[in-house]
mmCIF file of C-alpha atoms in Angstrom:
data_model
loop_
_atom_site.group_PDB
_atom_site.id
_atom_site.type_symbol
_atom_site.label_atom_id
_atom_site.label_comp_id
_atom_site.label_asym_id
_atom_site.label_seq_id
_atom_site.Cartn_x
_atom_site.Cartn_y
_atom_site.Cartn_z
ATOM 1 C CA UNK G 146 120.835 168.501 214.802
ATOM 2 C CA UNK G 147 121.617 166.449 211.680
ATOM 3 C CA UNK G 148 118.975 163.910 212.736
ATOM 4 C CA UNK G 149 116.376 166.674 212.923
ATOM 5 C CA UNK G 150 117.236 167.876 209.414
ATOM 6 C CA UNK G 151 116.964 164.319 208.083
ATOM 7 C CA UNK G 152 113.619 163.903 209.855
ATOM 8 C CA UNK G 153 112.258 167.081 208.236
ATOM 9 C CA UNK G 154 113.546 166.073 204.786
ATOM 10 C CA UNK G 155 111.791 162.714 205.089
ATOM 11 C CA UNK G 156 108.604 164.484 206.159
ATOM 12 C CA UNK G 157 108.792 166.951 203.262
ATOM 13 C CA UNK G 158 109.338 164.031 200.888
ATOM 14 C CA UNK G 159 106.024 162.533 202.007
ATOM 15 C CA UNK G 160 103.910 165.665 201.440
ATOM 16 C CA UNK G 161 102.611 164.509 198.036
ATOM 17 C CA UNK G 162 101.680 161.082 199.398
ATOM 18 C CA UNK G 163 100.070 162.676 202.446
ATOM 19 C CA UNK G 164 97.972 164.959 200.258
ATOM 20 C CA UNK G 165 96.778 161.993 198.176
ATOM 21 C CA UNK G 166 95.842 160.020 201.286
ATOM 22 C CA UNK G 167 94.163 163.048 202.869
ATOM 23 C CA UNK G 168 92.094 163.577 199.718
ATOM 24 C CA UNK G 169 90.973 159.933 199.838
ATOM 25 C CA UNK G 170 89.846 160.448 203.419
ATOM 26 C CA UNK G 171 88.129 163.822 203.009
ATOM 27 C CA UNK G 172 87.156 163.905 199.297
ATOM 28 C CA UNK G 173 87.620 167.675 199.495
ATOM 29 C CA UNK G 174 90.732 169.541 198.334
ATOM 30 C CA UNK G 175 90.712 172.241 201.020
ATOM 31 C CA UNK G 176 89.947 169.785 203.815
ATOM 32 C CA UNK G 177 92.733 167.530 202.533
ATOM 33 C CA UNK G 178 95.213 170.406 202.602
ATOM 34 C CA UNK G 179 94.132 171.282 206.141
ATOM 35 C CA UNK G 180 94.570 167.652 207.192
ATOM 36 C CA UNK G 181 98.077 167.534 205.701
ATOM 37 C CA UNK G 182 98.961 170.731 207.550
ATOM 38 C CA UNK G 183 97.586 169.404 210.859
ATOM 39 C CA UNK G 184 99.451 166.139 210.354
ATOM 40 C CA UNK G 185 102.720 167.875 209.523
ATOM 41 C CA UNK G 186 102.474 170.021 212.652
ATOM 42 C CA UNK G 187 101.655 167.032 214.839
ATOM 43 C CA UNK G 188 104.529 165.000 213.391
ATOM 44 C CA UNK G 189 106.946 167.874 213.998
ATOM 45 C CA UNK G 190 105.657 168.313 217.557
ATOM 46 C CA UNK G 191 106.155 164.596 218.218
ATOM 47 C CA UNK G 192 109.544 164.222 216.536
ATOM 48 C CA UNK G 193 111.103 163.202 219.842
ATOM 49 C CA UNK G 194 108.661 160.273 220.109
ATOM 50 C CA UNK G 195 109.718 158.753 216.793
ATOM 51 C CA UNK G 196 111.877 155.655 217.155
ATOM 52 C CA UNK G 197 114.418 155.325 214.339
ATOM 53 C CA UNK G 198 113.801 151.645 213.548
ATOM 54 C CA UNK G 199 110.027 152.195 212.987
ATOM 55 C CA UNK G 200 108.507 152.593 209.499
ATOM 56 C CA UNK G 201 108.488 156.405 209.131
ATOM 57 C CA UNK G 202 105.861 156.548 206.406
ATOM 58 C CA UNK G 203 103.514 154.240 208.318
ATOM 59 C CA UNK G 204 104.000 156.290 211.491
ATOM 60 C CA UNK G 205 103.121 159.547 209.698
ATOM 61 C CA UNK G 206 100.112 158.029 207.906
ATOM 62 C CA UNK G 207 98.823 156.601 211.192
ATOM 63 C CA UNK G 208 99.009 160.069 212.728
ATOM 64 C CA UNK G 209 97.030 161.470 209.779
ATOM 65 C CA UNK G 210 94.394 158.764 210.013
ATOM 66 C CA UNK G 211 93.991 159.342 213.754
ATOM 67 C CA UNK G 212 93.654 163.108 213.279
ATOM 68 C CA UNK G 213 91.001 162.516 210.622
ATOM 69 C CA UNK G 214 89.060 160.105 212.856
ATOM 70 C CA UNK G 215 89.231 162.451 215.846
ATOM 71 C CA UNK G 216 88.059 165.404 213.754
ATOM 72 C CA UNK G 217 85.201 163.335 212.345
ATOM 73 C CA UNK G 218 84.091 162.237 215.808
ATOM 74 C CA UNK G 219 84.285 165.830 217.034
ATOM 75 C CA UNK G 220 82.049 166.963 214.142
ATOM 76 C CA UNK G 221 79.519 164.207 214.842
ATOM 77 C CA UNK G 222 79.408 165.116 218.544
ATOM 78 C CA UNK G 223 78.921 168.801 217.789
ATOM 79 C CA UNK G 224 76.142 168.000 215.308
ATOM 80 C CA UNK G 225 74.260 165.839 217.808
ATOM 81 C CA UNK G 226 71.364 167.655 219.425
ATOM 82 C CA UNK G 227 70.767 166.827 223.057
ATOM 83 C CA UNK G 228 67.380 167.970 224.300
ATOM 84 C CA UNK G 229 67.757 168.938 227.937
ATOM 85 C CA UNK G 230 64.327 170.510 228.334
ATOM 86 C CA UNK G 231 62.145 168.926 230.971
ATOM 87 C CA UNK G 232 59.339 167.893 228.614
ATOM 88 C CA UNK G 233 61.601 167.105 225.615
ATOM 89 C CA UNK G 234 60.162 170.113 223.788
ATOM 90 C CA UNK G 235 62.821 170.224 221.089
ATOM 91 C CA UNK G 236 62.417 166.548 220.174
ATOM 92 C CA UNK G 237 58.672 166.980 219.776
ATOM 93 C CA UNK G 238 58.870 169.918 217.371
ATOM 94 C CA UNK G 239 57.899 168.814 213.886
ATOM 95 C CA UNK G 240 60.842 168.940 211.508
ATOM 96 C CA UNK G 241 60.977 170.915 208.289
ATOM 97 C CA UNK G 242 59.273 168.813 205.631
ATOM 98 C CA UNK G 243 60.361 170.820 202.601
ATOM 99 C CA UNK G 244 56.716 171.235 201.592
ATOM 100 C CA UNK G 245 56.705 174.957 202.431
ATOM 101 C CA UNK G 246 58.467 175.793 199.176
ATOM 102 C CA UNK G 247 56.558 175.770 195.883
ATOM 103 C CA UNK G 248 58.949 173.133 194.532
ATOM 104 C CA UNK G 249 58.395 170.941 197.582
ATOM 105 C CA UNK G 250 54.620 171.086 197.407
ATOM 106 C CA UNK G 251 54.695 170.442 193.662
ATOM 107 C CA UNK G 252 56.949 167.423 194.160
ATOM 108 C CA UNK G 253 54.731 166.060 196.934
ATOM 109 C CA UNK G 254 51.661 166.469 194.711
ATOM 110 C CA UNK G 255 53.387 164.627 191.860
ATOM 111 C CA UNK G 256 54.476 161.817 194.172
ATOM 112 C CA UNK G 257 50.951 161.455 195.554
ATOM 113 C CA UNK G 258 49.496 161.339 192.061
ATOM 114 C CA UNK G 259 52.035 158.687 191.037
ATOM 115 C CA UNK G 260 51.181 156.548 194.081
ATOM 116 C CA UNK G 261 47.456 156.916 193.366
ATOM 117 C CA UNK G 262 48.046 155.383 189.924
ATOM 118 C CA UNK G 263 49.074 152.108 191.595
ATOM 119 C CA UNK G 264 46.534 149.322 191.874
ATOM 120 C CA UNK G 265 45.179 148.780 195.405
ATOM 121 C CA UNK G 266 47.285 145.648 195.905
ATOM 122 C CA UNK G 267 50.437 147.842 195.696
ATOM 123 C CA UNK G 268 49.074 151.195 196.846
ATOM 124 C CA UNK G 269 47.700 150.028 200.200
ATOM 125 C CA UNK G 270 50.831 148.295 201.556
ATOM 126 C CA UNK G 271 53.090 151.019 200.179
ATOM 127 C CA UNK G 272 51.125 153.886 201.748
ATOM 128 C CA UNK G 273 50.961 151.997 205.043
ATOM 129 C CA UNK G 274 54.728 151.470 204.904
ATOM 130 C CA UNK G 275 55.334 155.155 204.185
ATOM 131 C CA UNK G 276 52.995 156.022 207.071
ATOM 132 C CA UNK G 277 55.322 154.118 209.413
ATOM 133 C CA UNK G 278 53.791 150.669 209.712
ATOM 134 C CA UNK G 279 56.200 147.758 209.965
ATOM 135 C CA UNK G 280 56.094 144.944 207.401
ATOM 136 C CA UNK G 281 54.631 142.509 209.938
ATOM 137 C CA UNK G 282 51.876 144.948 210.911
ATOM 138 C CA UNK G 283 50.917 145.494 207.286
ATOM 139 C CA UNK G 284 50.863 141.751 206.624
ATOM 140 C CA UNK G 285 48.653 141.192 209.658
ATOM 141 C CA UNK G 286 46.191 143.954 208.722
ATOM 142 C CA UNK G 287 45.960 142.776 205.114
ATOM 143 C CA UNK G 288 45.922 139.039 205.981
ATOM 144 C CA UNK G 289 48.780 138.346 203.579
ATOM 145 C CA UNK G 290 52.133 136.596 203.996
ATOM 146 C CA UNK G 291 55.046 138.778 205.066
ATOM 147 C CA UNK G 292 57.010 137.980 201.891
ATOM 148 C CA UNK G 293 54.118 139.132 199.710
ATOM 149 C CA UNK G 294 54.001 142.468 201.533
ATOM 150 C CA UNK G 295 57.754 142.937 201.224
ATOM 151 C CA UNK G 296 57.735 142.205 197.502
ATOM 152 C CA UNK G 297 54.744 144.481 196.834
ATOM 153 C CA UNK G 298 56.413 147.351 198.662
ATOM 154 C CA UNK G 299 59.659 146.666 196.815
ATOM 155 C CA UNK G 300 57.937 146.673 193.414
ATOM 156 C CA UNK G 301 55.902 149.765 194.313
ATOM 157 C CA UNK G 302 59.104 151.576 195.290
ATOM 158 C CA UNK G 303 60.836 150.520 192.053
ATOM 159 C CA UNK G 304 57.851 151.637 189.989
ATOM 160 C CA UNK G 305 57.727 154.972 191.804
ATOM 161 C CA UNK G 306 61.443 155.488 191.185
ATOM 162 C CA UNK G 307 60.890 154.852 187.490
ATOM 163 C CA UNK G 308 57.955 157.227 187.324
ATOM 164 C CA UNK G 309 59.857 159.980 189.126
ATOM 165 C CA UNK G 310 63.315 159.455 187.652
ATOM 166 C CA UNK G 311 63.593 163.194 186.931
ATOM 167 C CA UNK G 312 63.970 163.857 190.670
ATOM 168 C CA UNK G 313 67.205 161.870 191.068
#
């Protein structure tokens, strides 16, 4: 019984460190507190599995890290959409573009106007890139070296970012 009391005292002594580590993992105060609570419960449930000559702090932190990773993987799996319809109907539905709102349509109009201010040597490869063409395809269609296309798209993107810096 004395060993159990010592085990719990050691665990309580780590609560501050656990909260700091949990906050580093989650970057959210409430989520960090939940993670510390889950870790504490798991450590207490597995007290019998702890071997006395093992680094206690490392053992507890490893449990916390594993809980965090498992929770993260669970969230990713639950957020993944699997289309089981015969004709992949859900995958073929167009996604929300954000243009339905007045702010979205205004932003799209401003972006289009900014791109139209570019000279043709930058506008054409950039609009093709935005439309989904690959660098090599653009270079082939424009009869220009691949590096030239990449640099023009890069400079067009940088210029657009500068022109629309209010949207960051």
